[in-house]
Amino acid sequence: MKKIIMSFAILLLVLCGVLFFRANTFFSDNQYKVQTPLEPVLIEKQAVLKRFSNAIKIPTISYDDRTQFDADAFITFQQYLKDEFPLVHQHATLDVINQYSLLYHLKGSDSSLKPALFMGHMDVVPVDESTAGQWEQAPFSGKVVDGTIWGRGTIDDKISVIALMESMEMLIAKGIQPKRGIYFAFGHDEETGGKDGALKIAEHLAKQKIEFEFVLDEGGVVTQDMLPGVSSPVAIIGIAEKGFVNLRLTVNSAGGHSSQPPAHTAAGILAQAIVKVEAAPFATDMRFIQDTFKHIGFATDLATRLPMANLWLFSPIVESMMLDIPSSAASIRTSTAVTMLKGSSKSNILPTEAEAVVNFRILPGDTVDSVTQHIIKAIDDPRVKIEAFMANEASPVSSTESYGYQLIEQTIRRLDQDLLVAPYLVQGGTDASKFYGLSDNVYRFMMVKLTPNTMKRFHGVNEQISVEDYLRAIQFYYAMVRQAAQG
């Protein structure tokens, strides 16, 4: 018995030694090593703040109900850009696509260089009238108070549009002649799917057979206190995004009075189907989390680093812990959310039709069809009709070795050496997904620092951004545009 205990103790010591050795050696510091920091460009602070503030005041709202679309607001915004950025409009060509979306092109002198495309969107989500009174500043006031800029679009996504225009205006003012062509694409309906804006821009460019060296859109940010075990801020660059599909589940049956119900009403059959859907989650896939930690694992605390460096042993535990947190669960599998239900119009009437809508956010590797087939198999009930609508496939995955990714990474680090940089999977949808036919290198990032608290303001009450972050965004876009333009 003593020999068995001794052998077990030795094996345990060896195992612990292997685990700690891997925890301390598995992740290496492969962050870009800054040799020459970028000198900040001189910005006229009050002037740029005024331009951004006034842009926020124009209510370019996207509605699901197209009859509510306010064309005048978008025309006003177009004219505002022309008035405030005269050099851009003198030196770059402007194509107005599908009446409201904008495509700018600053021509490069070297035709052997593929152009670069920078993106943003002009539209914003509506403000829920029931929450209007909860705003500390009016949602379209654009007020600058105590170092904060308030209003819908300050984060999503007029910041990209106006900061990019500031960068090009400064580039032209400095007399810099681009070798590489620079394009700006600003859609007008990103918040409702981008089919009338970004998609039409992409189709327009495809007809001209234009290919881009890289595409940069919104999506990634500088995170603070959002990644486990990491105390330093991390700039996360989106290299892919999840797709989505809505499945409508419908059950039809004879109606009647609730005093004489059948064994199972349409609503009851539908409820059973919903239970089956939620009981059949999709398989997990850790590759995106592993890719992120490959870049920042060296900087995490031991409690995080040890299991992540030894997934061969701890993978089930790590997956279980991640699945307990909705935000992390969404990064390792296709998510399932029952979002809409409809049954009878009265409590004493049996429904002739019961309907539910289930929203799925599709991890790259799954497809709209595979998700649909998974749910058909899970429900396994011919009484339930399953119909897919409003679908978009998950995007391809862009390389972290490309010129575009490395330029983004180096620019971030050269502007702020304290930032760690890592790739990640964007869980929402962006207009960038429309441009994979024009480039293999599609990325998502804007240099704005967000915390769990400020993330709640996306599409919510009191959307705001600090003056410091807005100025940082201009510095980043200017550095990116200038370096890309110079080849």
Short mmCIF file of N, CA and C in Angstrom, two decimals, residues 398-482:
data_model
loop_
_atom_site.label_atom_id
_atom_site.label_comp_id
_atom_site.label_asym_id
_atom_site.label_seq_id
_atom_site.Cartn_x
_atom_site.Cartn_y
_atom_site.Cartn_z
N SER A 398 -10.33 35.93 -41.14
CA SER A 398 -9.20 36.62 -41.76
C SER A 398 -7.91 36.34 -41.00
N SER A 399 -6.81 36.39 -41.73
CA SER A 399 -5.50 36.03 -41.18
C SER A 399 -4.96 37.12 -40.24
N THR A 400 -4.21 36.67 -39.24
CA THR A 400 -3.49 37.61 -38.38
C THR A 400 -2.08 37.87 -38.91
N GLU A 401 -1.76 37.27 -40.04
CA GLU A 401 -0.43 37.43 -40.63
C GLU A 401 -0.42 38.41 -41.80
N SER A 402 -1.57 38.94 -42.16
CA SER A 402 -1.67 39.81 -43.33
C SER A 402 -1.10 41.19 -43.05
N TYR A 403 -0.84 41.93 -44.12
CA TYR A 403 -0.39 43.31 -44.00
C TYR A 403 -1.40 44.14 -43.22
N GLY A 404 -2.70 43.95 -43.51
CA GLY A 404 -3.73 44.75 -42.86
C GLY A 404 -3.78 44.53 -41.36
N TYR A 405 -3.79 43.26 -40.93
CA TYR A 405 -3.84 42.99 -39.49
C TYR A 405 -2.60 43.54 -38.80
N GLN A 406 -1.45 43.30 -39.39
CA GLN A 406 -0.21 43.74 -38.75
C GLN A 406 -0.11 45.26 -38.70
N LEU A 407 -0.67 45.94 -39.72
CA LEU A 407 -0.67 47.40 -39.68
C LEU A 407 -1.56 47.90 -38.55
N ILE A 408 -2.72 47.29 -38.38
CA ILE A 408 -3.62 47.67 -37.27
C ILE A 408 -2.92 47.43 -35.93
N GLU A 409 -2.35 46.24 -35.77
CA GLU A 409 -1.68 45.90 -34.51
C GLU A 409 -0.54 46.86 -34.21
N GLN A 410 0.30 47.11 -35.21
CA GLN A 410 1.46 47.98 -34.99
C GLN A 410 1.02 49.41 -34.69
N THR A 411 -0.02 49.88 -35.36
CA THR A 411 -0.50 51.24 -35.13
C THR A 411 -1.03 51.38 -33.70
N ILE A 412 -1.78 50.40 -33.24
CA ILE A 412 -2.28 50.42 -31.86
C ILE A 412 -1.12 50.50 -30.88
N ARG A 413 -0.15 49.62 -31.06
CA ARG A 413 0.96 49.54 -30.12
C ARG A 413 1.86 50.79 -30.20
N ARG A 414 2.03 51.34 -31.40
CA ARG A 414 2.89 52.51 -31.55
C ARG A 414 2.23 53.77 -31.00
N LEU A 415 0.89 53.74 -30.90
CA LEU A 415 0.19 54.86 -30.27
C LEU A 415 0.10 54.70 -28.76
N ASP A 416 0.06 53.44 -28.30
CA ASP A 416 -0.05 53.17 -26.85
C ASP A 416 0.60 51.83 -26.54
N GLN A 417 1.83 51.86 -26.06
CA GLN A 417 2.58 50.64 -25.79
C GLN A 417 2.02 49.85 -24.61
N ASP A 418 1.15 50.45 -23.83
CA ASP A 418 0.57 49.75 -22.68
C ASP A 418 -0.57 48.82 -23.08
N LEU A 419 -1.03 48.93 -24.32
CA LEU A 419 -2.14 48.10 -24.77
C LEU A 419 -1.64 46.75 -25.28
N LEU A 420 -2.31 45.69 -24.86
CA LEU A 420 -2.11 44.38 -25.46
C LEU A 420 -3.04 44.28 -26.67
N VAL A 421 -2.66 43.49 -27.66
CA VAL A 421 -3.46 43.35 -28.87
C VAL A 421 -3.75 41.87 -29.11
N ALA A 422 -4.98 41.55 -29.46
CA ALA A 422 -5.36 40.15 -29.70
C ALA A 422 -6.50 40.08 -30.69
N PRO A 423 -6.55 39.01 -31.48
CA PRO A 423 -7.70 38.79 -32.37
C PRO A 423 -8.88 38.22 -31.59
N TYR A 424 -10.08 38.41 -32.11
CA TYR A 424 -11.24 37.82 -31.46
C TYR A 424 -12.39 37.69 -32.44
N LEU A 425 -13.43 36.98 -32.00
CA LEU A 425 -14.63 36.78 -32.81
C LEU A 425 -15.68 37.80 -32.43
N VAL A 426 -16.14 38.58 -33.40
CA VAL A 426 -17.20 39.56 -33.17
C VAL A 426 -18.54 38.82 -33.10
N GLN A 427 -19.28 39.05 -32.03
CA GLN A 427 -20.52 38.29 -31.82
C GLN A 427 -21.71 38.91 -32.53
N GLY A 428 -21.65 40.21 -32.81
CA GLY A 428 -22.72 40.87 -33.54
C GLY A 428 -22.39 40.93 -35.03
N GLY A 429 -23.28 41.54 -35.78
CA GLY A 429 -23.07 41.68 -37.21
C GLY A 429 -22.60 43.08 -37.57
N THR A 430 -21.78 43.20 -38.60
CA THR A 430 -21.31 44.49 -39.08
C THR A 430 -21.46 44.57 -40.60
N ASP A 431 -21.36 45.77 -41.14
CA ASP A 431 -21.38 45.93 -42.59
C ASP A 431 -20.18 45.27 -43.26
N ALA A 432 -19.11 45.04 -42.50
CA ALA A 432 -17.90 44.44 -43.08
C ALA A 432 -18.18 43.10 -43.74
N SER A 433 -19.20 42.39 -43.25
CA SER A 433 -19.48 41.06 -43.79
C SER A 433 -19.86 41.09 -45.26
N LYS A 434 -20.24 42.26 -45.76
CA LYS A 434 -20.65 42.37 -47.16
C LYS A 434 -19.46 42.46 -48.12
N PHE A 435 -18.23 42.54 -47.58
CA PHE A 435 -17.08 42.87 -48.42
C PHE A 435 -16.07 41.74 -48.59
N TYR A 436 -16.44 40.52 -48.18
CA TYR A 436 -15.49 39.42 -48.32
C TYR A 436 -15.23 39.06 -49.78
N GLY A 437 -16.13 39.38 -50.66
CA GLY A 437 -15.87 39.14 -52.07
C GLY A 437 -14.84 40.08 -52.65
N LEU A 438 -14.49 41.14 -51.90
CA LEU A 438 -13.56 42.15 -52.39
C LEU A 438 -12.22 42.09 -51.66
N SER A 439 -12.14 41.32 -50.58
CA SER A 439 -10.87 41.17 -49.85
C SER A 439 -10.97 39.97 -48.92
N ASP A 440 -9.84 39.27 -48.75
CA ASP A 440 -9.77 38.19 -47.77
C ASP A 440 -9.44 38.73 -46.38
N ASN A 441 -9.00 39.98 -46.34
CA ASN A 441 -8.48 40.55 -45.09
C ASN A 441 -9.44 41.62 -44.57
N VAL A 442 -10.44 41.17 -43.80
CA VAL A 442 -11.50 42.05 -43.32
C VAL A 442 -11.43 42.09 -41.79
N TYR A 443 -11.27 43.29 -41.25
CA TYR A 443 -11.04 43.44 -39.80
C TYR A 443 -12.01 44.46 -39.21
N ARG A 444 -12.11 44.39 -37.88
CA ARG A 444 -13.06 45.26 -37.18
C ARG A 444 -12.38 45.80 -35.92
N PHE A 445 -12.21 47.11 -35.88
CA PHE A 445 -11.60 47.73 -34.70
C PHE A 445 -11.76 49.24 -34.76
N MET A 446 -12.04 49.84 -33.61
CA MET A 446 -11.92 51.28 -33.44
C MET A 446 -11.30 51.53 -32.08
N MET A 447 -10.46 52.53 -31.98
CA MET A 447 -9.65 52.72 -30.78
C MET A 447 -10.41 53.51 -29.73
N VAL A 448 -11.38 52.82 -29.15
CA VAL A 448 -12.23 53.38 -28.10
C VAL A 448 -12.23 52.40 -26.94
N LYS A 449 -12.01 52.91 -25.74
CA LYS A 449 -11.95 52.04 -24.56
C LYS A 449 -13.35 51.86 -23.98
N LEU A 450 -13.74 50.59 -23.82
CA LEU A 450 -15.04 50.28 -23.25
C LEU A 450 -14.88 49.34 -22.05
N THR A 451 -15.73 49.53 -21.07
CA THR A 451 -15.80 48.67 -19.89
C THR A 451 -17.15 47.96 -19.91
N PRO A 452 -17.36 46.97 -19.03
CA PRO A 452 -18.68 46.34 -18.97
C PRO A 452 -19.81 47.34 -18.77
N ASN A 453 -19.54 48.40 -18.03
CA ASN A 453 -20.58 49.41 -17.79
C ASN A 453 -20.89 50.21 -19.05
N THR A 454 -19.85 50.66 -19.76
CA THR A 454 -20.10 51.45 -20.97
C THR A 454 -20.66 50.59 -22.09
N MET A 455 -20.38 49.29 -22.09
CA MET A 455 -20.94 48.40 -23.10
C MET A 455 -22.47 48.40 -23.04
N LYS A 456 -23.01 48.59 -21.84
CA LYS A 456 -24.47 48.59 -21.68
C LYS A 456 -25.11 49.76 -22.41
N ARG A 457 -24.32 50.79 -22.71
CA ARG A 457 -24.87 51.98 -23.36
C ARG A 457 -25.05 51.80 -24.86
N PHE A 458 -24.42 50.75 -25.42
CA PHE A 458 -24.66 50.43 -26.82
C PHE A 458 -26.17 50.24 -27.03
N HIS A 459 -26.75 51.03 -27.90
CA HIS A 459 -28.17 50.92 -28.21
C HIS A 459 -29.06 51.17 -26.99
N GLY A 460 -28.47 51.64 -25.90
CA GLY A 460 -29.23 51.82 -24.67
C GLY A 460 -29.33 53.28 -24.27
N VAL A 461 -29.62 53.46 -22.98
CA VAL A 461 -29.79 54.81 -22.41
C VAL A 461 -28.42 55.42 -22.14
N ASN A 462 -28.31 56.73 -22.36
CA ASN A 462 -27.10 57.50 -22.05
C ASN A 462 -25.87 57.07 -22.83
N GLU A 463 -26.06 56.79 -24.12
CA GLU A 463 -24.89 56.51 -24.97
C GLU A 463 -23.98 57.73 -24.93
N GLN A 464 -22.70 57.47 -24.75
CA GLN A 464 -21.74 58.56 -24.59
C GLN A 464 -20.33 58.07 -24.86
N ILE A 465 -19.43 59.00 -25.07
CA ILE A 465 -18.02 58.68 -25.21
C ILE A 465 -17.21 59.81 -24.60
N SER A 466 -16.08 59.48 -24.05
CA SER A 466 -15.25 60.53 -23.46
C SER A 466 -14.57 61.33 -24.57
N VAL A 467 -14.29 62.58 -24.27
CA VAL A 467 -13.55 63.41 -25.21
C VAL A 467 -12.19 62.77 -25.52
N GLU A 468 -11.55 62.23 -24.49
CA GLU A 468 -10.25 61.58 -24.66
C GLU A 468 -10.33 60.43 -25.66
N ASP A 469 -11.39 59.62 -25.57
CA ASP A 469 -11.54 58.49 -26.49
C ASP A 469 -11.80 58.97 -27.91
N TYR A 470 -12.60 60.01 -28.06
CA TYR A 470 -12.86 60.51 -29.41
C TYR A 470 -11.58 61.03 -30.05
N LEU A 471 -10.79 61.78 -29.31
CA LEU A 471 -9.53 62.28 -29.86
C LEU A 471 -8.58 61.13 -30.17
N ARG A 472 -8.61 60.09 -29.33
CA ARG A 472 -7.77 58.90 -29.58
C ARG A 472 -8.21 58.21 -30.87
N ALA A 473 -9.52 58.16 -31.11
CA ALA A 473 -10.02 57.54 -32.34
C ALA A 473 -9.52 58.29 -33.58
N ILE A 474 -9.51 59.61 -33.51
CA ILE A 474 -8.99 60.40 -34.64
C ILE A 474 -7.51 60.10 -34.85
N GLN A 475 -6.75 60.06 -33.76
CA GLN A 475 -5.32 59.75 -33.88
C GLN A 475 -5.10 58.40 -34.56
N PHE A 476 -5.89 57.41 -34.15
CA PHE A 476 -5.75 56.07 -34.71
C PHE A 476 -6.08 56.06 -36.20
N TYR A 477 -7.24 56.63 -36.56
CA TYR A 477 -7.64 56.61 -37.97
C TYR A 477 -6.67 57.40 -38.83
N TYR A 478 -6.19 58.53 -38.32
CA TYR A 478 -5.23 59.31 -39.09
C TYR A 478 -3.96 58.50 -39.33
N ALA A 479 -3.46 57.85 -38.29
CA ALA A 479 -2.25 57.05 -38.43
C ALA A 479 -2.46 55.89 -39.40
N MET A 480 -3.61 55.25 -39.33
CA MET A 480 -3.90 54.14 -40.23
C MET A 480 -4.00 54.61 -41.68
N VAL A 481 -4.76 55.68 -41.89
CA VAL A 481 -4.95 56.18 -43.26
C VAL A 481 -3.62 56.66 -43.84
N ARG A 482 -2.86 57.40 -43.04
CA ARG A 482 -1.58 57.92 -43.54
C ARG A 482 -0.61 56.78 -43.90
#
